[in-house]
Each structure stands twice: as structure tokens, then as C-alpha cells.
XYZ file of C-alpha atoms in Angstrom:
176
model
C 45.868 -64.540 -0.505
C 43.429 -63.317 -3.036
C 42.671 -65.529 -6.106
C 42.367 -63.784 -9.555
C 39.372 -61.464 -9.730
C 38.617 -61.772 -5.888
C 37.989 -58.454 -4.079
C 37.705 -58.524 -0.381
C 36.113 -55.337 1.507
C 37.139 -54.381 4.682
C 34.019 -55.094 7.197
C 32.981 -52.602 9.267
C 30.535 -52.551 11.896
C 27.338 -51.306 10.645
C 26.289 -47.807 11.817
C 23.116 -47.302 13.759
C 20.802 -44.880 12.156
C 20.879 -41.585 14.093
C 18.289 -41.161 16.607
C 15.615 -38.379 16.066
C 15.232 -35.737 18.636
C 12.033 -36.487 20.469
C 9.874 -33.373 19.643
C 8.491 -31.356 22.298
C 5.261 -29.983 21.933
C 5.313 -26.551 23.201
C 1.720 -25.088 23.747
C 1.634 -21.386 22.477
C 1.383 -18.947 25.235
C -1.902 -16.949 25.853
C 0.205 -13.922 24.995
C 1.459 -15.227 21.818
C -2.043 -16.310 21.020
C -3.285 -12.952 21.596
C -0.343 -11.151 19.378
C -1.167 -13.506 16.515
C -4.807 -12.923 16.709
C -4.199 -9.191 16.955
C -1.965 -9.133 13.642
C -4.524 -11.186 11.826
C -7.071 -8.795 12.884
C -4.970 -6.076 11.808
C -4.111 -7.453 8.661
C -7.845 -8.294 7.765
C -8.502 -4.698 8.388
C -5.750 -3.447 6.208
C -7.078 -5.835 3.230
C -10.454 -4.233 3.690
C -9.238 -0.710 3.814
C -7.396 -1.310 0.319
C -10.483 -2.822 -1.210
C -12.554 0.037 -0.284
C -10.801 3.109 -1.542
C -11.816 6.513 -0.195
C -12.281 8.116 -3.514
C -11.191 7.408 -7.250
C -10.673 9.932 -10.228
C -9.392 9.325 -13.556
C -7.731 12.231 -16.541
C -10.335 13.010 -19.213
C -10.367 11.256 -22.469
C -9.587 12.200 -25.487
C -7.454 14.731 -23.609
C -5.568 11.700 -22.498
C -5.752 8.997 -24.938
C -5.207 6.476 -22.197
C -6.284 7.820 -18.976
C -4.419 7.587 -15.867
C -6.181 6.974 -12.568
C -5.862 8.105 -9.040
C -7.122 5.955 -6.133
C -7.139 7.008 -2.518
C -7.165 4.987 0.457
C -6.310 5.449 4.141
C -2.807 4.345 3.854
C -1.676 5.608 0.390
C -2.246 6.997 -2.893
C -1.927 4.942 -5.952
C -1.476 6.613 -9.478
C -1.849 4.109 -12.237
C -0.368 5.656 -15.308
C -1.441 4.176 -18.679
C 1.134 4.412 -21.687
C -0.622 2.345 -24.428
C -3.194 -0.609 -24.388
C -2.397 -2.971 -21.672
C 0.538 -1.431 -20.516
C 1.407 1.355 -17.797
C 2.946 1.742 -14.405
C 1.823 1.920 -10.740
C 3.130 4.332 -8.238
C 2.156 4.343 -4.758
C 2.681 6.726 -2.363
C 2.448 6.234 1.298
C 0.469 8.923 3.251
C 3.489 9.499 5.625
C 5.572 10.495 2.576
C 3.538 13.244 1.158
C 4.823 16.364 1.473
C 2.405 18.446 -0.276
C -0.530 18.370 -2.556
C -1.867 21.092 -4.773
C -3.874 21.918 -7.994
C -3.667 24.179 -10.720
C -6.566 25.012 -12.721
C -7.454 26.561 -15.939
C -10.876 27.279 -17.441
C -11.648 23.803 -18.152
C -9.468 21.337 -16.336
C -7.168 20.988 -13.333
C -3.673 19.391 -12.594
C -3.076 17.807 -9.451
C 0.381 17.926 -8.060
C 1.902 15.454 -5.279
C 5.038 16.026 -3.793
C 6.681 12.590 -2.667
C 9.366 13.172 0.025
C 10.846 9.518 -1.177
C 10.653 10.058 -5.101
C 13.448 11.241 -6.693
C 11.815 13.047 -9.285
C 9.990 14.469 -6.158
C 6.428 15.271 -7.856
C 3.976 13.442 -9.554
C 1.700 15.440 -11.912
C -1.484 14.509 -13.342
C -3.001 16.802 -16.094
C -6.700 16.790 -17.446
C -8.940 16.207 -14.334
C -12.359 17.490 -13.419
C -11.902 20.645 -11.441
C -14.511 19.279 -8.864
C -12.818 15.942 -8.632
C -9.182 17.422 -8.374
C -10.014 19.746 -5.631
C -11.822 17.089 -3.538
C -8.770 14.534 -4.031
C -6.480 17.310 -2.683
C -8.803 17.897 0.311
C -8.892 14.244 1.037
C -5.313 13.822 0.633
C -4.294 16.733 2.925
C -6.873 15.433 5.480
C -5.105 11.714 5.454
C -1.486 13.932 5.766
C -2.784 15.773 9.048
C -4.758 12.821 10.278
C -1.436 10.524 9.824
C 0.583 13.565 11.475
C -1.666 13.415 14.689
C -1.650 9.660 14.796
C -5.441 9.348 14.382
C -6.600 5.946 14.013
C -8.872 5.861 10.918
C -10.228 2.291 11.041
C -13.331 3.076 13.447
C -15.051 5.586 10.707
C -17.414 4.315 8.240
C -16.036 5.221 4.501
C -18.658 7.774 3.888
C -18.212 9.528 6.862
C -14.395 9.346 6.982
C -14.204 10.600 3.514
C -16.303 13.804 4.442
C -14.452 14.363 7.522
C -11.135 14.232 5.617
C -12.382 16.832 3.322
C -13.265 19.139 6.003
C -9.573 18.565 7.739
C -8.152 18.968 4.483
C -10.083 22.161 3.941
C -9.148 23.702 6.908
C -5.288 23.173 6.670
C -5.670 25.047 3.551
C -7.423 28.200 4.927
C -4.958 28.479 7.911
């Protein structure tokens, strides 16, 4: 019988803490190590390519108060559109998604149009470019598209040599 204010709890045997599973250290196989090394090398290669663009051009101030910029590297074309001070947007187009590139010229400037297969508006237009820069950008982009279609690995070329070869390749494609 319990006295007033006295509480008894059922006493259960104490539980033992669960035993931790012993870790079995698995040594990575040679194949896994090689695969990891290849992935790391490829990542470093991509980073280096992105840090060293093939060509850059921008629209001309004062005709465009906030000049847009185009940066071309071996994998993509970045279009940086400025709307106002410290504001804008970046549109990246992978080379494999470029359908066509063409320029329209007037007596003073050129307009570069890139047809993006994956973009709902389907084309990107940049006005007020220097004619020579727009023509060079079009040739380089066309050359990149052809090289991508032919599965040519561009990583083995130095950037200056690659730019010249891509321009020639892009020029040949338009002369056909």
C-alpha cells in the first residue's frame, strides 16, 4: 500500500545502448581512383576554359546607355544585358543549343542575332556592335557549332590558335 504522496515506478531492466556497427574500411579500387582523377582533371579544364574566353565584345556607348556584353568560350555564349546601374541579366546559351547566328549591318553598326533552340523567344538580338567585332563573333560561334557537331575536342589547342581556327571554320561554313 502506498502512503500519501508516495510514488512507485515500475522498474524495468536498463537497456543496453545499441552496438555500433563496426566500420569496414573499403579501399577505393584503382578504377574508382582513376575515374575520380579524370573527373577532377575535366573539371579543372572546364574552369580554365571559362576563365579564358575566346572573344569578348560589347555594344557601343552612347547608343546603348548601358552597354551589353557578349562573352564567348568553348562551351557557351554568355550575353550580359544591362538594364540600369548595377542591374541586368545573364543569358547563357550552350553551343549545342545554337541553331544559327547572323548579322545585319548598316553604314555604322551591326546587329548580331543568335537563334537559340532551347529559348522560348527563340532569338537574342544585340544592336550597336562594331561591324568587325560582330563579324568575328559570328565566325567564332559558327566555328564552335561546327566543331561541336563534329565532336572535336578543343581543349588541346592554345586559345589564340583556337580562335583563328574557329574563325576559318566559321567562314568556310558561311561560304558553302
